[in-house]
Every structure is written in structure tokens, then in C-alpha cells.
Coordinates of C-alpha atoms and ligand atoms in Angstrom, one line a residue:
M1055 CA 12.6 2.4 5.1
G1056 CA 13.0 1.2 1.5
I1057 CA 13.2 4.8 0.2
A1058 CA 15.7 5.9 2.8
I1059 CA 18.1 3.1 1.9
I1060 CA 17.9 3.8 -1.8
L1061 CA 18.6 7.4 -1.2
I1062 CA 21.6 6.8 0.9
T1063 CA 23.2 4.0 -1.2
R1064 CA 22.6 5.5 -4.6
L1065 CA 23.5 8.8 -6.0
M1066 CA 21.0 11.4 -5.2
V1067 CA 19.9 13.9 -7.8
I1068 CA 18.3 17.1 -6.6
P1069 CA 17.9 20.3 -8.6
H1070 CA 19.0 23.1 -6.3
T1071 CA 19.5 26.3 -8.2
T1072 CA 19.1 28.8 -5.3
L1073 CA 21.3 26.9 -3.0
Q1074 CA 24.1 26.8 -5.6
K1075 CA 23.9 30.6 -6.4
D1076 CA 24.2 31.5 -2.8
A1077 CA 27.0 29.0 -2.2
N1078 CA 28.9 30.7 -5.0
R1079 CA 28.6 34.1 -3.4
I1080 CA 29.2 33.0 0.2
T1081 CA 32.3 30.8 -0.3
E1082 CA 34.1 33.7 -2.0
S1083 CA 34.1 35.7 1.2
R1084 CA 34.4 32.8 3.6
K1085 CA 37.3 31.9 5.8
F1086 CA 39.5 29.1 4.7
I1087 CA 38.5 26.3 7.1
I1088 CA 35.0 25.0 7.2
P1089 CA 33.7 22.7 10.0
I1090 CA 31.7 19.6 9.0
K1091 CA 28.4 19.8 10.8
H1092 CA 27.6 17.4 13.6
T1093 CA 31.2 16.3 13.7
K1094 CA 34.6 17.6 15.0
H1095 CA 36.1 17.3 11.5
L1096 CA 37.2 20.3 9.4
M1097 CA 37.5 20.7 5.6
V1098 CA 40.0 22.9 4.0
S1099 CA 40.1 22.8 0.2
A1100 CA 38.7 20.8 -2.7
F1101 CA 40.3 20.0 -6.0
I1102 CA 39.6 17.9 -9.1
D1103 CA 42.3 15.3 -9.2
H1104 CA 42.8 14.7 -12.9
R1105 CA 45.3 11.9 -12.3
F1106 CA 42.5 9.6 -11.1
I1107 CA 39.2 8.9 -12.8
E1108 CA 36.2 11.0 -11.8
T1109 CA 37.8 12.1 -8.5
I1110 CA 37.3 15.2 -6.3
R1111 CA 39.9 15.4 -3.5
V1112 CA 38.8 17.3 -0.3
I1113 CA 41.8 18.0 1.9
S1114 CA 40.5 17.9 5.5
I1115 CA 41.4 17.4 9.1
I1116 CA 39.8 14.4 10.8
K1117 CA 39.2 13.7 14.5
R1118 CA 40.7 10.3 14.3
D1119 CA 38.8 8.5 17.0
S1120 CA 35.4 9.5 15.8
L1121 CA 35.1 8.8 12.1
Q1122 CA 31.6 8.1 11.0
P1123 CA 30.3 7.6 7.4
L1124 CA 30.6 10.8 5.5
Y1125 CA 29.0 12.0 2.2
C1126 CA 30.1 14.5 -0.4
I1127 CA 27.4 16.7 -1.7
C1128 CA 28.6 17.9 -5.0
C1129 CA 26.8 20.6 -6.8
S1130 CA 26.9 22.2 -10.2
D1131 CA 24.8 25.1 -11.6
D1132 CA 21.5 23.4 -11.3
V1133 CA 22.0 20.0 -9.7
C1134 CA 23.5 18.3 -6.6
H1135 CA 24.6 14.7 -6.3
S1136 CA 25.7 13.0 -3.1
V1137 CA 28.2 10.2 -3.0
K1138 CA 29.9 8.3 -0.1
A1139 CA 33.2 9.9 0.8
V1140 CA 36.3 7.7 0.9
V1141 CA 38.3 9.0 3.9
Q1142 CA 42.1 8.4 3.8
I1143 CA 43.7 9.7 7.0
Y1144 CA 47.5 10.3 6.5
R1145 CA 49.7 7.8 8.1
D1146 CA 51.8 10.5 9.8
H1147 CA 49.6 11.9 12.5
F1148 CA 52.4 12.0 15.1
G1149 CA 50.0 10.8 17.8
F1150 CA 47.7 13.8 17.8
A1151 CA 43.9 13.5 18.1
F1152 CA 43.4 15.2 14.8
G1153 CA 45.1 14.1 11.5
A1154 CA 45.5 15.4 8.0
S1155 CA 43.3 13.5 5.6
D1156 CA 42.0 13.3 2.1
M1157 CA 38.3 12.7 1.4
L1158 CA 37.7 11.3 -2.1
C1159 CA 34.4 11.9 -3.8
Q1160 CA 34.2 9.7 -6.8
G1161 CA 31.6 9.1 -9.6
K1162 CA 30.8 10.1 -13.1
D1163 CA 27.8 12.3 -12.1
I1164 CA 30.0 14.7 -10.1
Q1165 CA 32.3 15.6 -13.0
N1166 CA 30.7 19.0 -13.6
A1167 CA 30.4 20.0 -9.9
T1168 CA 31.7 23.4 -8.9
H1169 CA 31.1 23.2 -5.2
V1170 CA 31.3 20.5 -2.6
A1171 CA 30.1 20.1 1.0
V1172 CA 30.7 17.1 3.3
S1173 CA 27.9 15.9 5.5
T1174 CA 27.0 13.0 7.9
T1175 CA 24.0 12.3 5.7
A1176 CA 23.3 12.0 2.0
N1177 CA 20.3 14.2 2.5
I1178 CA 21.0 17.5 0.7
S1179 CA 18.5 19.4 2.8
D1180 CA 20.9 19.1 5.7
V1181 CA 23.5 21.2 4.0
H1182 CA 23.6 25.0 4.0
N1183 CA 25.2 27.5 1.7
M1184 CA 27.9 28.1 4.3
D1185 CA 29.1 24.5 4.2
F1186 CA 30.4 24.5 0.6
L1187 CA 33.9 24.7 -0.7
P1188 CA 34.6 25.7 -4.3
I1189 CA 36.2 22.9 -6.4
K1190 CA 39.6 24.1 -7.7
N1191 CA 42.0 22.8 -10.4
R1192 CA 39.1 22.5 -12.8
V1193 CA 41.4 22.6 -15.8
E1194 CA 44.7 20.8 -16.4
H1195 CA 47.6 22.9 -17.8
E1196 CA 50.9 21.9 -19.3
T1197 CA 52.4 25.3 -19.2
F1198 CA 52.9 27.0 -15.9
R1199 CA 52.9 30.6 -14.6
F1200 CA 55.9 29.8 -12.4
N1201 CA 59.0 27.5 -12.7
F1202 CA 59.7 27.5 -8.9
T1203 CA 57.3 28.0 -6.1
V1204 CA 58.2 27.7 -2.4
C1205 CA 55.6 26.4 0.1
V1206 CA 56.2 27.5 3.7
S1207 CA 53.9 25.8 6.2
S1208 CA 52.3 27.7 9.0
L1209 CA 53.5 30.9 10.5
F1210 CA 52.3 31.3 14.1
G1211 CA 52.9 32.9 17.4
A1212 CA 54.6 36.3 17.4
Y1213 CA 57.3 35.1 14.9
N1214 CA 59.3 38.2 14.1
N1215 CA 62.5 36.9 12.6
V1216 CA 62.5 39.8 10.0
L1217 CA 66.1 39.8 8.9
Q1218 CA 66.3 36.1 8.2
F1219 CA 62.9 36.2 6.4
A1220 CA 63.9 39.1 4.2
Q1221 CA 67.3 37.5 3.4
T1222 CA 65.6 34.2 2.6
M1223 CA 63.1 35.8 0.3
E1224 CA 65.8 37.8 -1.5
M1225 CA 68.0 34.7 -1.7
Y1226 CA 65.2 32.8 -3.3
K1227 CA 64.6 35.5 -5.8
L1228 CA 68.2 35.4 -6.8
L1229 CA 67.9 31.6 -7.1
G1230 CA 65.0 32.0 -9.6
V1231 CA 62.0 31.5 -7.3
Q1232 CA 58.9 33.4 -8.7
H1233 CA 56.3 32.5 -6.1
V1234 CA 56.2 31.9 -2.4
V1235 CA 53.1 30.7 -0.5
I1236 CA 52.9 31.0 3.3
Y1237 CA 50.1 30.0 5.6
N1238 CA 49.5 32.7 8.2
T1239 CA 48.0 32.0 11.6
S1240 CA 49.7 34.9 13.2
C1241 CA 53.0 36.8 13.2
G1242 CA 55.0 39.6 14.8
P1243 CA 54.5 43.3 14.0
D1244 CA 57.6 43.8 11.8
L1245 CA 57.2 40.5 9.9
E1246 CA 53.6 41.6 9.2
K1247 CA 55.0 44.7 7.4
L1248 CA 57.4 42.5 5.4
L1249 CA 54.7 40.1 4.4
Q1250 CA 52.6 43.0 3.1
H1251 CA 55.6 44.3 1.2
Y1252 CA 56.2 41.0 -0.6
R1253 CA 52.5 40.6 -1.2
R1254 CA 52.4 44.0 -2.9
E1255 CA 55.5 43.1 -4.9
G1256 CA 53.6 40.1 -6.1
I1257 CA 56.0 37.3 -5.2
L1258 CA 54.2 36.3 -2.0
E1259 CA 50.8 34.7 -1.5
V1260 CA 49.6 34.8 2.1
V1261 CA 46.9 32.1 2.8
P1262 CA 44.9 32.8 5.9
W1263 CA 45.2 29.8 8.2
P1264 CA 43.1 30.5 11.3
I1265 CA 43.5 26.9 12.6
D1266 CA 43.7 28.1 16.2
Q1267 CA 40.1 29.2 16.0
F1268 CA 38.9 25.6 15.5
L1269 CA 41.2 23.5 17.6
T1270 CA 44.4 23.7 19.8
P1271 CA 47.3 23.2 17.5
S1272 CA 50.6 22.0 18.9
T1273 CA 53.8 24.1 18.6
G1274 CA 55.9 21.1 17.9
W1275 CA 55.6 17.9 15.9
D1276 CA 55.7 15.3 18.6
S1277 CA 52.6 14.7 20.8
K1278 CA 54.7 13.2 23.6
R1279 CA 56.6 16.5 24.0
H1280 CA 54.1 19.1 22.7
S1281 CA 50.5 19.2 23.9
G1282 CA 47.7 20.1 21.5
E1283 CA 45.3 18.4 19.1
L1284 CA 47.0 18.8 15.7
Q1285 CA 50.7 18.5 14.7
Y1286 CA 52.6 21.8 14.3
Y1287 CA 49.7 24.0 13.3
G1288 CA 48.6 21.5 10.7
Q1289 CA 51.9 21.4 8.8
L1290 CA 50.9 18.3 6.8
V1291 CA 47.6 19.9 5.8
T1292 CA 49.2 23.1 4.6
L1293 CA 52.0 21.4 2.7
N1294 CA 49.6 19.1 0.8
E1295 CA 47.2 21.9 0.2
C1296 CA 50.0 23.9 -1.2
I1297 CA 50.9 21.1 -3.6
Y1298 CA 47.4 20.9 -5.0
R1299 CA 46.9 24.7 -5.0
N1300 CA 50.0 25.0 -7.3
M1301 CA 49.7 21.8 -9.2
Y1302 CA 48.9 23.5 -12.5
Q1303 CA 50.6 26.8 -11.7
S1304 CA 54.2 25.8 -11.0
R1305 CA 56.6 23.4 -12.7
Y1306 CA 58.4 22.7 -9.4
I1307 CA 57.6 23.2 -5.8
L1308 CA 60.2 23.6 -3.0
L1309 CA 58.9 22.3 0.4
N1310 CA 60.9 23.8 3.2
D1311 CA 60.5 25.6 6.5
I1312 CA 60.8 29.3 7.0
D1313 CA 64.4 29.0 8.4
E1314 CA 65.7 26.9 5.5
I1315 CA 67.0 27.6 2.0
I1316 CA 67.3 24.9 -0.6
M1317 CA 70.7 25.8 -2.1
P1318 CA 72.4 24.5 -5.3
K1319 CA 76.1 23.8 -4.4
K1320 CA 77.6 24.8 -7.7
H1321 CA 74.8 25.9 -10.1
A1322 CA 74.1 29.6 -10.1
N1323 CA 70.4 29.1 -9.6
L1324 CA 67.6 26.5 -9.3
S1325 CA 66.9 26.6 -13.1
L1326 CA 70.4 25.4 -13.9
L1327 CA 70.2 22.9 -11.1
M1328 CA 67.0 21.3 -12.4
E1329 CA 68.1 21.5 -16.0
T1330 CA 71.0 19.3 -15.0
L1331 CA 69.1 17.0 -12.7
Q1332 CA 65.9 16.3 -14.5
P1333 CA 67.3 15.1 -17.8
K1334 CA 69.6 12.7 -15.9
H1335 CA 66.6 11.4 -13.9
R1336 CA 63.8 11.6 -16.4
N1337 CA 61.2 9.7 -14.4
V1338 CA 61.9 11.4 -11.1
G1339 CA 59.2 13.5 -9.5
V1340 CA 60.6 14.0 -6.0
F1341 CA 64.1 15.2 -5.4
I1342 CA 65.2 14.8 -1.8
I1343 CA 67.6 17.5 -0.5
E1344 CA 69.5 16.9 2.7
N1345 CA 69.7 19.4 5.6
Q1346 CA 72.9 20.8 6.9
I1347 CA 72.7 22.6 10.2
F1348 CA 74.2 26.0 10.7
P1349 CA 74.0 26.8 14.4
K1350 CA 72.7 30.4 14.9
T1351 CA 74.7 30.5 18.1
V1352 CA 78.1 30.4 16.2
F1353 CA 79.3 33.6 14.4
E1354 CA 82.0 34.2 11.9
E1355 CA 84.7 36.3 13.5
T1356 CA 85.6 39.1 11.1
G1357 CA 82.3 40.9 11.6
L1358 CA 82.2 41.6 7.9
F1359 CA 78.4 41.4 7.8
K1360 CA 77.7 43.0 11.2
R1361 CA 76.2 46.0 9.4
P1362 CA 75.2 49.0 11.6
K1363 CA 72.2 49.4 9.3
W1364 CA 70.8 46.1 10.5
K1365 CA 71.6 46.6 14.1
N1366 CA 68.0 47.3 15.1
I1367 CA 66.4 44.8 12.7
P1368 CA 65.1 41.8 14.7
G1369 CA 66.2 38.4 13.6
V1370 CA 69.0 36.2 12.5
N1371 CA 71.6 37.5 9.9
I1372 CA 72.3 34.5 7.7
L1373 CA 75.5 36.0 6.4
E1374 CA 77.0 35.8 9.9
H1375 CA 76.6 32.0 10.2
I1376 CA 79.0 30.2 8.1
Y1377 CA 79.8 27.3 10.4
K1378 CA 77.9 24.0 9.9
E1379 CA 77.8 20.8 11.7
P1380 CA 79.7 17.8 10.2
D1381 CA 77.8 14.7 9.1
T1382 CA 78.0 11.9 11.6
A1383 CA 76.9 8.4 11.2
K1384 CA 75.0 8.8 14.5
I1385 CA 72.7 11.6 13.5
F1386 CA 70.4 11.2 10.5
N1387 CA 70.0 14.5 8.7
P1388 CA 66.4 15.3 7.9
A1389 CA 65.6 16.3 4.4
K1390 CA 63.4 18.6 2.4
M1391 CA 62.1 18.3 -1.2
I1392 CA 61.9 19.8 -4.6
V1393 CA 58.9 18.1 -6.3
D1394 CA 57.0 18.1 -9.6
P1395 CA 53.6 18.6 -7.9
R1396 CA 51.8 16.6 -10.7
S1397 CA 53.6 13.5 -9.6
V1398 CA 52.7 13.8 -5.9
V1399 CA 49.5 12.4 -4.4
Q1400 CA 50.4 12.8 -0.7
I1401 CA 53.5 14.2 1.0
S1402 CA 54.9 14.2 4.6
V1403 CA 57.3 16.7 6.0
H1404 CA 60.6 15.0 5.1
N1405 CA 59.5 12.4 2.6
P1406 CA 56.9 11.6 0.0
V1407 CA 54.1 9.2 1.0
K1408 CA 52.3 8.5 -2.3
V1409 CA 53.9 9.4 -5.6
L1410 CA 53.3 8.6 -9.2
K1411 CA 57.0 8.9 -10.2
D1412 CA 60.4 8.0 -8.9
I1413 CA 62.3 9.5 -5.9
Y1414 CA 65.9 10.6 -6.1
R1415 CA 68.2 11.5 -3.2
V1416 CA 70.3 14.5 -4.4
P1417 CA 74.0 14.3 -3.2
V1418 CA 75.0 17.1 -0.9
N1419 CA 77.7 18.2 -3.2
V1420 CA 75.0 19.0 -5.7
S1421 CA 72.3 20.6 -3.5
Y1422 CA 71.6 20.9 0.2
V1423 CA 69.4 22.7 2.7
I1424 CA 70.9 25.6 4.6
H1425 CA 69.1 25.3 7.9
M1426 CA 69.9 28.0 10.5
R1427 CA 68.7 27.0 13.9
V1428 CA 69.8 26.0 17.4
P1429 CA 72.6 23.4 17.3
R1430 CA 71.6 19.8 16.7
Q1431 CA 74.9 18.2 17.7
K1432 CA 75.4 19.9 21.1
G1433 CA 78.8 20.8 22.5
L1434 CA 80.8 21.0 19.3
T1435 CA 83.6 23.5 19.3
K1436 CA 84.1 25.9 16.4
K1437 CA 87.1 23.7 15.3
Q1438 CA 84.8 20.7 14.9
L1439 CA 82.4 22.7 12.7
L1440 CA 82.9 23.1 8.9
V1441 CA 83.2 26.4 7.2
D1442 CA 80.7 27.0 4.3
I1443 CA 80.5 30.4 2.8
R1444 CA 78.1 29.6 -0.1
V1445 CA 75.7 32.4 1.0
W1446 CA 78.5 34.9 0.5
D1447 CA 78.5 34.2 -3.2
F1448 CA 75.3 36.2 -3.3
E1449 CA 76.5 38.8 -0.8
K1450 CA 76.5 41.9 -3.0
Q1451 CA 73.1 41.7 -4.5
L1452 CA 71.6 40.1 -1.5
V1453 CA 72.6 43.0 0.9
A1454 CA 71.3 45.6 -1.5
N1455 CA 68.0 43.8 -2.1
V1456 CA 67.4 43.2 1.6
D1457 CA 68.1 46.9 2.3
Q1458 CA 65.6 47.8 -0.3
A1459 CA 63.0 45.4 1.0
L1460 CA 63.4 46.7 4.6
E1461 CA 63.0 50.2 3.4
S1462 CA 60.0 49.6 1.2
S1463 CA 58.2 47.8 3.9
G1464 CA 58.8 50.7 6.3
I1465 CA 60.9 48.7 8.8
Q1466 CA 64.2 50.5 8.0
K1467 CA 64.4 54.2 7.6
N1468 CA 66.3 55.4 4.5
Ligands
NAG1753 C1 29.1 17.8 -17.9 O1 29.1 18.9 -18.8 C2 29.2 18.5 -20.2 C3 29.3 19.8 -21.0 O2 28.2 20.7 -20.7 C4 28.1 17.6 -20.6 O3 28.3 17.2 -22.0 C5 28.1 16.4 -19.7 O4 27.1 15.5 -20.0 C6 28.1 16.8 -18.3 N1 28.3 15.6 -17.4 C7 27.5 15.3 -16.4 C8 27.9 14.0 -15.7 O5 26.6 16.0 -16.0
NAG1754 C1 15.8 15.1 4.3 O1 15.7 16.2 5.3 C2 14.5 16.9 5.2 C3 14.6 18.1 6.2 O2 15.4 17.8 7.3 C4 13.4 16.0 5.6 O3 12.2 16.7 5.5 C5 13.4 14.8 4.6 O4 12.4 13.9 5.0 C6 14.7 14.1 4.6 N1 14.8 13.1 3.5 C7 15.2 11.9 3.7 C8 15.1 11.0 2.6 O5 15.6 11.5 4.8
NAG1755 C1 60.8 28.6 -17.0 O1 62.0 28.1 -17.5 C2 62.0 28.0 -18.9 C3 63.3 27.4 -19.3 O2 63.7 26.3 -18.5 C4 61.9 29.4 -19.5 O3 61.8 29.2 -20.9 C5 60.6 30.0 -19.0 O4 60.5 31.3 -19.5 C6 60.6 30.0 -17.5 N1 59.3 30.5 -17.0 C7 59.2 31.5 -16.2 C8 57.8 31.9 -15.8 O5 60.1 32.1 -15.7
NAG1756 C1 70.3 31.3 -14.0 O1 71.7 31.5 -14.2 C2 72.0 31.6 -15.6 C3 73.6 31.7 -15.7 O2 74.0 32.7 -14.8 C4 71.3 32.8 -16.2 O3 71.6 32.8 -17.6 C5 69.8 32.6 -16.0 O4 69.1 33.7 -16.5 C6 69.5 32.4 -14.6 N1 68.1 32.0 -14.4 C7 67.3 32.5 -13.5 C8 65.9 32.1 -13.5 O5 67.7 33.3 -12.6
NAG1757 C1 48.3 37.2 9.4 O1 47.3 36.8 10.3 C2 47.1 37.7 11.4 C3 46.1 37.0 12.3 O2 44.9 36.7 11.6 C4 46.5 39.0 10.8 O3 46.3 39.9 11.8 C5 47.6 39.5 9.8 O4 47.1 40.7 9.2 C6 47.9 38.5 8.7 N1 48.9 39.0 7.9 C7 48.9 39.0 6.5 C8 50.0 39.6 5.8 O5 47.9 38.5 5.9
NAG1758 C1 79.9 14.5 -5.6 O1 80.6 13.5 -4.9 C2 80.7 12.2 -5.5 C3 81.4 11.3 -4.6 O2 80.9 11.3 -3.3 C4 81.4 12.4 -6.8 O3 81.4 11.1 -7.5 C5 80.7 13.4 -7.7 O4 81.5 13.6 -8.8 C6 80.6 14.7 -6.9 N1 79.8 15.6 -7.8 C7 80.1 16.9 -7.9 C8 79.1 17.7 -8.7 O5 81.0 17.4 -7.4

């Protein structure tokens, strides 16, 4: 009795060389999501969080109504320590049974750990090699591989909106984006070819996201309207994972959906935009960018960009949709964000939740989100919509680059 209590309440030190060696080998080849044994919870990724003292952050998915005490088993080359996990379920769970969560493992003995498992007991013998995640972000950097990374949350179903995806990727390249991360549950056959093309090109990182093998994700964000166990294929989990994954890789991260482009209104690209904004707002880490809705049901009438070459390419042609809905006091426009990831602790879909710096709402005459979707304000006539031809400014290069991407990916014959 006495021994058991001591073992659970104090840090446990167990040399475990073989376990560790195997854990290294196995986690390399493992899938991305790991179930926590004897629970319904899942863990996704582990990072050292240098902004807090002696902290390892494990991004996870928690069954909200059955949270029991959990322990982090943190191992380095030759030793494992277990500490009690501090579970912080994100406030935005949208009513679903499962919620995005952080589990914090804290203590000075775990500083050198390279792998972590989460367990219902502090007893190391209960954990197997397969249960470990590698601990990432071991080293802080102050120079970055990329200036701009775009994080796109989960791709699912038979999504095959090829033309819009190619146009969006090429637009982002023209705007100065060097890295795009996308979480892939599944997609349509042509989009698959395009993903492979951009991955070969080096700009796209496709993260496997087989969430549907572990629970039933919902296809929408609201549990009252969409059934399922987790909001929108785990959108909050992937967005936050992407922030930590790129924390020391990218100066800025753009968080937006696959059908959205964060567009500077006057600046030629994102570098010029941020070189203007950041010095004016030195202590800002989150720039909120407002959406403007371009209904994909409304077309410009000259047919200028109805190109025969694209006739058989599935998807929306963003160059054909130049009408946008006006602002009204009645409808609140949702927003997306450009963030300095090192200032973000936790983020939701449209707003930051925990940040270490200030937040600034960027005026729509400086930057806005071009969001092409079904109409939001229903029943507006063309006359009531506003014309916005900003995407045409990129027309020449955009068209040529999209053609090239469609050819290289084998979707369009030369
Ligand atoms: C971590 O590793 C460093 C360098 O090897 C060592 O000096 C330090 O004592 C280790 N810390 C712990 C808590 O094991
Ligand atoms: C830990 O688990 C092992 C194997 O299940 C068991 O033999 C051992 O007694 C346990 N230790 C404690 C302190 O509960
Ligand atoms: C990022 O932008 C800076 C100037 O703002 C530039 O010097 C640097 O080369 C850019 N880095 C990359 C990877 O493009
Ligand atoms: C942004 O635009 C400026 C001015 O046209 C250009 O000098 C710069 O190279 C561009 N930067 C990127 C990253 O495209
Ligand atoms: C996306 O996921 C599906 C389903 O697992 C897989 O078949 C496909 O190859 C993946 N695509 C890429 C580019 O990784
Ligand atoms: C944006 O609009 C505001 C007024 O709404 C104006 O003061 C500001 O000068 C405008 N900025 C630009 C870049 O046009």
C-alpha cells in the first residue's frame, strides 16, 4: 500500500533501455494517431513547449465524459519518468462527445525525454513500445525555413475540387507562401494526383489523418446539425497541431480552409503586407482577417476565363466569381488568421484562445479572405452584390502556372 502510493505520487525512475530503442524504431513507421490504452482517448503529437518551464505538450483527443487521472511516461535513452498529466480540454468542443485537448507533462526530470506515452497508471510496465510518440520541437530556432506557411485542416470524403485547389495553391505561391500543410483523411482521384504533384514539387506536406479509423467524425461543426463524435474531422486538433509542428519552421502561419485565400488588398504579396503591418503593431502575434463571401453560384458574364482547356477539369474556377456579398450589420463575417506561431498557445477556428501577444483585427481594405462558397446571404440579386476583381490582378501568371500544374500532375493532357 505504502509503496504503491509513493510510486504514483512521486516521479518514477526506471531504466528501460530496450523499451526505448524499440520505441524509436516503431514510432517512425507508426500511424499518426495513437489510442491511449484502457480509455477512449487518443493522442496525436508531442512537443516541448519552450515558452513554459519544463513542459511537454501532448496534443490529444479526449472523450469528455470519461476523463480519469492520466500519467505521462517520458523516456530518454536509458531512463523513464512518469508524471501526472494535466489535461486541458479546449473550450470549443461544439457539443461533440470528443474534444481537442492538451495534456501537459511537467517536471525537471523529463527535460531530456525523447518519447512520451500516456497511461492510466504511473506503472511503466503497462506501457508498450507501440504506445509512444516522439517528442518534437526539441530545439528552439530564431531563423526559419519559411516565411509563410498555410495550414489547411482536414481533407475528407471524395473532395475533388481540383481547379480551385490548383488555383489556390498557385495563388499562394504568387503571394509568397513557401509551405502548405494539409491533413488528409481522404480525397477524390484527381485531387490525389494534384496532392502528389505539389508534394513532389516540395511546397506541400501531406499529413496522414486517419481519424475515421478511430471514431466517427462529423462533417460539420455543429453537433445539433451534424451527427458524429468529433467536430469537423478534428479541425481544432489539426489546426493546433499544425501551429506546433511549424512553430520553429515558419515565421508566420496562415490558418484558413481549403476554399479560402487570405489576400492583401493593395500589397503585391504577403511579405509586403506583413512588413507594413508588423512594425506598426509590434506586439501583435495574431492578425485577424475578415471573410468576404463570393457565391460560387454567381458568374461574371463576359466568359473571359471560361477556358476550353479547363472544361473537363472538375471544380470551381475562382476567376469566374468576382461578385461578393456586401457587409450587413445583421450578419457577422467570420474571420481567419495570420499568426506568429510562437505567440500562440491554443487557437480556435475563427479566433485565438490563449496567446502570449496582442491581437489585431486587420481592416478589410488592407487584407481580407476570399471565400468562394454557397451564398451566405440568400436571395441577393447580382445588382446587390459588389464587384471585386482582385484575383484578376494575378491572372496572367496564375493561368499559366495552373495549366502547368494540371499537366505535370497528369490531370490535363498537353
Ligand atoms: C539532461 O541532459 C544534460 C546533458 O546531457 C544533463 O546535463 C542534464 O543533467 C540532464 N537532465 C536531466 C534532468 O536528466
Ligand atoms: C507494475 O506492473 C507490473 C506488471 O503488470 C507488476 O508486476 C508490478 O507489481 C506493478 N508495479 C506496481 C508498483 O504496481
Ligand atoms: C523571408 O523574408 C525575409 C525578408 O523579410 C527574407 O530576407 C528571407 O530571405 C525570406 N526567407 C525565405 C525563406 O524566403
Ligand atoms: C513581393 O513583392 C515585391 C514587389 O513586387 C517583390 O520585390 C518581392 O520579391 C516579392 N516577395 C515575394 C516573397 O514574392
Ligand atoms: C490521402 O489519404 C488517402 C486515404 O488514406 C490515401 O489513399 C491517399 O493516398 C492519401 N493521399 C496523399 C497524397 O497522401
Ligand atoms: C481603410 O479605411 C479606413 C477608413 O475606414 C481609412 O482610414 C484607411 O486609410 C484605409 N486604408 C487604406 C490602406 O486604404
